[in-house]
CSV table of C-alpha atoms in Angstrom, one decimal:
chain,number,residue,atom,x,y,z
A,1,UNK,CA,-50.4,5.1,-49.5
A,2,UNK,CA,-50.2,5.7,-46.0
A,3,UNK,CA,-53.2,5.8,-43.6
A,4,UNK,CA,-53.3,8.4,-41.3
A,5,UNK,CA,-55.9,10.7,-40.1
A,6,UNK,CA,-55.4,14.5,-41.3
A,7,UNK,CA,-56.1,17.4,-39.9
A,8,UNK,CA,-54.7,19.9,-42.5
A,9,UNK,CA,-53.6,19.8,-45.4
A,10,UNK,CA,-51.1,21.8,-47.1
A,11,UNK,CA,-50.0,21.4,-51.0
A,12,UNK,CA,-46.3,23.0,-51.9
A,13,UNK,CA,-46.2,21.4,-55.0
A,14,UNK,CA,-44.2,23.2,-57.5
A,15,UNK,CA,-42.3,25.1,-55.4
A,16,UNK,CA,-38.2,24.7,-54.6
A,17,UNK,CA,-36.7,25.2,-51.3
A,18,UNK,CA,-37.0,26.6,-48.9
A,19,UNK,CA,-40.4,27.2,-49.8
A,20,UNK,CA,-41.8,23.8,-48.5
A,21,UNK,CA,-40.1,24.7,-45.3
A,22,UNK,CA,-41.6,28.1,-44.7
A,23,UNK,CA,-44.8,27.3,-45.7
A,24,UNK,CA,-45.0,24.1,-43.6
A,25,UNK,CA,-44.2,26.3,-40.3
A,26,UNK,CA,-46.5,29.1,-40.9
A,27,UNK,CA,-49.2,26.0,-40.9
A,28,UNK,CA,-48.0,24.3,-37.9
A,29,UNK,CA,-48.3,28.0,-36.2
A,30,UNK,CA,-52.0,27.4,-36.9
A,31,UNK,CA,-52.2,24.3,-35.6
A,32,UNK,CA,-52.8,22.7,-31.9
A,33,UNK,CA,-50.5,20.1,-30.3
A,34,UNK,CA,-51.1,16.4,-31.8
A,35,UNK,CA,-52.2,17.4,-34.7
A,36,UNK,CA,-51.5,16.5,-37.7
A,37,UNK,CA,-50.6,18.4,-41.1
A,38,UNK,CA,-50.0,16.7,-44.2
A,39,UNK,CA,-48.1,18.2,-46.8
A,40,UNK,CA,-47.2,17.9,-50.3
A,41,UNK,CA,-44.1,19.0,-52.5
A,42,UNK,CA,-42.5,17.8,-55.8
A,43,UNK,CA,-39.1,19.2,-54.8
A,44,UNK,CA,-36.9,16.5,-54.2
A,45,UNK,CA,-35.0,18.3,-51.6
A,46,UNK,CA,-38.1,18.4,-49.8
A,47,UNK,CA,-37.2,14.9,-48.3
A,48,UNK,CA,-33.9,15.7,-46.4
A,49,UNK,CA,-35.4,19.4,-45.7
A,50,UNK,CA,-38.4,18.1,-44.2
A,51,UNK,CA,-36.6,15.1,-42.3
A,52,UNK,CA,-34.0,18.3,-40.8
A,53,UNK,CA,-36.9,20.3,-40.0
A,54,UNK,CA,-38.9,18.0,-38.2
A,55,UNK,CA,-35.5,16.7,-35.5
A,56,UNK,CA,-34.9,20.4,-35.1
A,57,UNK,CA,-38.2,21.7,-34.5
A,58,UNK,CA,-39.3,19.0,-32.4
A,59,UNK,CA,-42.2,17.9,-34.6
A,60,UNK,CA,-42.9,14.3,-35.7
A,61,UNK,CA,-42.4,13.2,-39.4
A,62,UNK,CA,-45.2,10.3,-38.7
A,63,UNK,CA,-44.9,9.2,-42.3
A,64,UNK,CA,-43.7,10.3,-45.7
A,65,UNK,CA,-44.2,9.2,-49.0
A,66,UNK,CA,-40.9,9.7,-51.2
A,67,UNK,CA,-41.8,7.8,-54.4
A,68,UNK,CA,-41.9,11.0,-56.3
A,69,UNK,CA,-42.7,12.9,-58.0
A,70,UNK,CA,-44.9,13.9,-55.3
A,71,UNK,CA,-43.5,13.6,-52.0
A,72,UNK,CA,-46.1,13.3,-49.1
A,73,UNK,CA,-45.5,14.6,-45.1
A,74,UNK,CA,-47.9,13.5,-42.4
A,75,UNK,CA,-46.4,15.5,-39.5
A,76,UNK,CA,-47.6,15.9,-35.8
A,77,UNK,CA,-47.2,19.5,-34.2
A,78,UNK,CA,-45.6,19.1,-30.7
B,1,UNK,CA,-33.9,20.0,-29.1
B,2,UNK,CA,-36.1,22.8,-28.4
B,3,UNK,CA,-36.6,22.1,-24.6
B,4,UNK,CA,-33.1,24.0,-25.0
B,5,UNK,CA,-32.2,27.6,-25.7
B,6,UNK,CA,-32.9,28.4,-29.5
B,7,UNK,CA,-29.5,28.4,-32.0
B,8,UNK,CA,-28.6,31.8,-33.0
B,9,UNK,CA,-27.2,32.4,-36.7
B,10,UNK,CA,-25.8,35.8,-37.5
B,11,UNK,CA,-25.4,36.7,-41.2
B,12,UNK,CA,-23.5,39.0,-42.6
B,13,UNK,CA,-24.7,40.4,-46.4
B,14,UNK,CA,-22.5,42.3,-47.9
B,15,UNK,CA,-24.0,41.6,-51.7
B,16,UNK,CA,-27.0,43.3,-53.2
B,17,UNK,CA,-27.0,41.3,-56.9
B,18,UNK,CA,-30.3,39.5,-57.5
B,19,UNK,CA,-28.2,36.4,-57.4
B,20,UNK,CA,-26.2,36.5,-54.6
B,21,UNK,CA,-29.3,38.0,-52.2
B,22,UNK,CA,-30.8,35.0,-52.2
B,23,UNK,CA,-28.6,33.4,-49.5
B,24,UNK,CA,-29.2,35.6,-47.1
B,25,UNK,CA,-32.7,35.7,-47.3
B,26,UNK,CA,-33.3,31.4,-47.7
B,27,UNK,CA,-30.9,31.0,-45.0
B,28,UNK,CA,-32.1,33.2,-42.9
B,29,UNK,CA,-35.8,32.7,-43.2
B,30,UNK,CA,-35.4,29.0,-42.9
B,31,UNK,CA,-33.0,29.1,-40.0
B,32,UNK,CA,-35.9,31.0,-38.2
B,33,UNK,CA,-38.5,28.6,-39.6
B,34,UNK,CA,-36.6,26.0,-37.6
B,35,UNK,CA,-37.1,28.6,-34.6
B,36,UNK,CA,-33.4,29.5,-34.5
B,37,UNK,CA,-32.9,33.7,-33.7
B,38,UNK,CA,-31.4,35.1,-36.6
B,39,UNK,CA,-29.9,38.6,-36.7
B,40,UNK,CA,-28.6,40.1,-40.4
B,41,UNK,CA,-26.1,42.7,-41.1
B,42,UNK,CA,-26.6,44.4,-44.5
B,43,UNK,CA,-23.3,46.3,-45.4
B,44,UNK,CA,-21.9,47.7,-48.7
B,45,UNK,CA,-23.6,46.0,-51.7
B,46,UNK,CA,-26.2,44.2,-49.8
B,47,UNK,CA,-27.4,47.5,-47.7
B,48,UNK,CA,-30.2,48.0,-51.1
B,49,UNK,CA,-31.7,44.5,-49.9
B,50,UNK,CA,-33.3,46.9,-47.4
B,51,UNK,CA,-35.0,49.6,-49.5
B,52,UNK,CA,-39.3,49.4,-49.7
B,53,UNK,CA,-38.2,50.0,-53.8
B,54,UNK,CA,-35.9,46.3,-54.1
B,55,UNK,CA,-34.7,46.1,-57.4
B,56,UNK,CA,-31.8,43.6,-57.5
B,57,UNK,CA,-30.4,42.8,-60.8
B,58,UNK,CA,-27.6,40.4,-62.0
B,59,UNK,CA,-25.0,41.0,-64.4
B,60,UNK,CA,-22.9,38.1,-66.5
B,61,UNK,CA,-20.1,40.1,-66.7
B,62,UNK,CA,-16.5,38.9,-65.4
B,63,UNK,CA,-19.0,35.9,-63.6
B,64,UNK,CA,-17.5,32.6,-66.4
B,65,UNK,CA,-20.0,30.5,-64.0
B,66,UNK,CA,-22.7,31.9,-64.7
B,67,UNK,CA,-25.1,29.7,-67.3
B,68,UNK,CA,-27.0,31.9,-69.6
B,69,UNK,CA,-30.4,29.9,-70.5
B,70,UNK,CA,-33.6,30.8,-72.1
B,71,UNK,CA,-36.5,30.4,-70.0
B,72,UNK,CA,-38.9,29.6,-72.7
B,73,UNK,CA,-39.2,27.4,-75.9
B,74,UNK,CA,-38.6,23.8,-76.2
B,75,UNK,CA,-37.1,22.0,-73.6
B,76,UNK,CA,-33.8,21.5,-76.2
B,77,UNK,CA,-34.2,25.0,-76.8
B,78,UNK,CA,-33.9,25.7,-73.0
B,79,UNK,CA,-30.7,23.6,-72.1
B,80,UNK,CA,-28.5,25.6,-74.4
B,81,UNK,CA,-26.3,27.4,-72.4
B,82,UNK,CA,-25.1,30.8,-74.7
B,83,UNK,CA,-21.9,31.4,-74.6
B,84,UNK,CA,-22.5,35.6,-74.5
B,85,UNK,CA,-18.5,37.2,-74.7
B,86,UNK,CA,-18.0,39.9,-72.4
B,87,UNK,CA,-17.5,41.8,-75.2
B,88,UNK,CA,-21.1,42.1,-75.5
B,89,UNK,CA,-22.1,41.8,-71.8
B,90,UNK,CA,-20.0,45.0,-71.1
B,91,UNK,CA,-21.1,46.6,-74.5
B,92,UNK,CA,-24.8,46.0,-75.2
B,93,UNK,CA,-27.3,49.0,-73.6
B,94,UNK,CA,-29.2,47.1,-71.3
B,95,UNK,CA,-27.6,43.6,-71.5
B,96,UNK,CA,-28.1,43.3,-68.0
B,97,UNK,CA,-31.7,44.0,-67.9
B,98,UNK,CA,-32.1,41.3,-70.6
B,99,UNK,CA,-30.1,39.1,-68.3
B,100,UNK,CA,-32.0,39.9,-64.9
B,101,UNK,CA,-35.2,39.2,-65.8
B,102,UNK,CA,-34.5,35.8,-67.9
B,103,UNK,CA,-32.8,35.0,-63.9
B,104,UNK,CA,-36.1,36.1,-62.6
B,105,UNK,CA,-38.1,34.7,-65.2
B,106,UNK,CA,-35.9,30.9,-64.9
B,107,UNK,CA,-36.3,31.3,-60.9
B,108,UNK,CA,-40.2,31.8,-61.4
B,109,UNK,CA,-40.7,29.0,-63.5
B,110,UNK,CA,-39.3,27.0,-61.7
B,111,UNK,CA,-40.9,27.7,-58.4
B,112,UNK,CA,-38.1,29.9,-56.4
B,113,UNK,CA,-39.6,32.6,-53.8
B,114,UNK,CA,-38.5,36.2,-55.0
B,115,UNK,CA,-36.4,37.9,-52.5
B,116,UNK,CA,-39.4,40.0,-51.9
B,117,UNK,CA,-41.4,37.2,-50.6
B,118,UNK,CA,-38.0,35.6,-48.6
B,119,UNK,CA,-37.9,39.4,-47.2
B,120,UNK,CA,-41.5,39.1,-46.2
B,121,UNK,CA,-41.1,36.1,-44.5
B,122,UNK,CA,-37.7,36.8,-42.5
B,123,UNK,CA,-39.8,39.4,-41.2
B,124,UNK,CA,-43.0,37.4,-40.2
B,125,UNK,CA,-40.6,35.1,-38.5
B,126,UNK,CA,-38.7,38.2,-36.5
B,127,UNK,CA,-35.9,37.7,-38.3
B,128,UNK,CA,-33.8,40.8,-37.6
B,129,UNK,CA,-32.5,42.8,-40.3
B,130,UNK,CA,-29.4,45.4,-39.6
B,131,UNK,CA,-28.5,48.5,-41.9
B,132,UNK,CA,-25.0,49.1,-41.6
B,133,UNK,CA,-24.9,53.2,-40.7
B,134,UNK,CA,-21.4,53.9,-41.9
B,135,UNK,CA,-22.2,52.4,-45.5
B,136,UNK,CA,-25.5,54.7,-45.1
B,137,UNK,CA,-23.5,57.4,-44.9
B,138,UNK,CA,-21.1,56.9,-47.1
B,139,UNK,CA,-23.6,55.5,-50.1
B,140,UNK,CA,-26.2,58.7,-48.7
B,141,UNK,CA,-29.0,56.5,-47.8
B,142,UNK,CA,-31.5,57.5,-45.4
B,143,UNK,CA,-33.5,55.1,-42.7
B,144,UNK,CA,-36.9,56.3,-44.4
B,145,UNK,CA,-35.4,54.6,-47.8
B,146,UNK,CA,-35.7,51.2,-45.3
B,147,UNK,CA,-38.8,49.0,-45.3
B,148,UNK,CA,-40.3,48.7,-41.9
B,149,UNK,CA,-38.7,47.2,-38.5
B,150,UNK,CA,-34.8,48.0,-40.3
B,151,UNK,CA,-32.4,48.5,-37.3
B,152,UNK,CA,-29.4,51.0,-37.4
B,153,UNK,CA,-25.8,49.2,-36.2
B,154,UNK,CA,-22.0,49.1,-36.4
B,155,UNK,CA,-19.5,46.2,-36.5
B,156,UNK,CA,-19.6,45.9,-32.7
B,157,UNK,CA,-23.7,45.7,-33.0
B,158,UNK,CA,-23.5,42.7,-35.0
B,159,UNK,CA,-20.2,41.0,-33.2
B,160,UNK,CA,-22.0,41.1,-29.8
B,161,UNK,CA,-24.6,38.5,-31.2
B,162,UNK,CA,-22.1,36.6,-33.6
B,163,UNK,CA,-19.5,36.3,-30.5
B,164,UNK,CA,-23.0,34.5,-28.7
B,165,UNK,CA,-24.6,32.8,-32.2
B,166,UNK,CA,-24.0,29.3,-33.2
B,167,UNK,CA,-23.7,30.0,-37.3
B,168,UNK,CA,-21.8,32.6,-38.4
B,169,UNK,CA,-21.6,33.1,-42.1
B,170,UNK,CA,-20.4,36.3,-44.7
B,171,UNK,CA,-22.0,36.3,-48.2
């Protein structure tokens, strides 16, 4: 497991894209710069989606989990 | 990345089956999710995306692709793909209410937004959404029929922002 310190937590699990996506923005739009959201989704798309997300938005994937079936997202809002 | 101006995607929908609105509306929503301005043109088929009442259904007739599953019983039970003739699609009262909400019974089991909810969101992200107001007049719909926030364009309405947007894409 990775260690990082959270400051929210958000769990997508069951839910197929682009759900993890969606959801994962409408936290970080409650969120302050630096901080640091970690989310959770069994989708396995989740792990390319969220990678995508993160370079486009400008957000930091810090660490991910992609074992499966649950795949973990620390990320840090810019 | 974002230090620059946002990407713009312009959509065009021109499909109002429960199957095919889903592009749209996922494409859309996540494009502005990734804070890219996203305009959609509903025209034709996919101008009933718009109305407050959505009722989208899905037919199997004349579509070969489309699997035909159960979405409950054993998980044997559930891979069987029924080979339905269109004999009986086209035939059967009410086939395709039988059909549309197995779709939207599959889709919720396994965890899929409905296009109600991928509406919603398009809208809390500022997507914009486009009625097309020469298949209003020709289909008879009126703007009151619309959910809130529906804007009223042509073709040159939408190419202004596609000739500008960085996607362009016709479902």
């Amino acid at each position: 497991m990775t260690e990082v310190e959270v400051d929210m937590e958000l769990d997508c699990s069951g839910q197929s894209c682009p759900l993890p996506v969606l959801k994962t923005k409408k936290a970080m739009d409650n969120m302050e710069s630096g901080q640091i959201l970690r989310m959770v989704s069994t989708d396995p798309g989740a792990v390319s989606d969220m990678d995508a997300w993160t370079k486009h938005t400008g957000n930091e994937l810090v660490a991910s989990d992609v074992a499966g079936p649950e795949y973990v997202f620390y990320m840090r809002k810019k | 990345m974002s230090e620059q101006a946002p990407k713009k995607m312009a959509i065009i929908a021109s499909k109002g089956t429960l199957d095919w609105a889903y592009p749209p509306f996922i494409l859309a929503s996540t494009a502005a999710a990734m804070g890219m301005e996203v305009k959609i043109f509903f025209t034709f088929y996919g101008l009933p995306l718009l109305k407050r009442d959505l009722k989208p259904a899905v037919s199997p007739l004349g579509n070969p692709s489309m699997p035909m599953k159960m979405p409950f019983g054993p998980k044997f039970f559930q891979g069987i793909n029924w080979p339905i003739p269109n004999l009986v699609t086209s035939n059967v009262p009410g086939f395709e209410t039988v059909a549309t909400g197995l779709m939207k019974k599959t889709f919720k089991n396994k965890g899929v937004a409905t296009i109600g909810e991928l509406r919603d969101m398009c809208l809390e992200f500022d997507v914009e959404l486009i009625g097309c107001q020469m298949t209003m007049d020709v289909f008879g719909f009126e703007l009151g029929e619309f959910i809130e926030g529906v804007n009223i364009g042509g073709a040159a309405t939408f190419l202004e922002f596609a000739a500008e947007a960085d996607i362009q894409l016709f479902v």
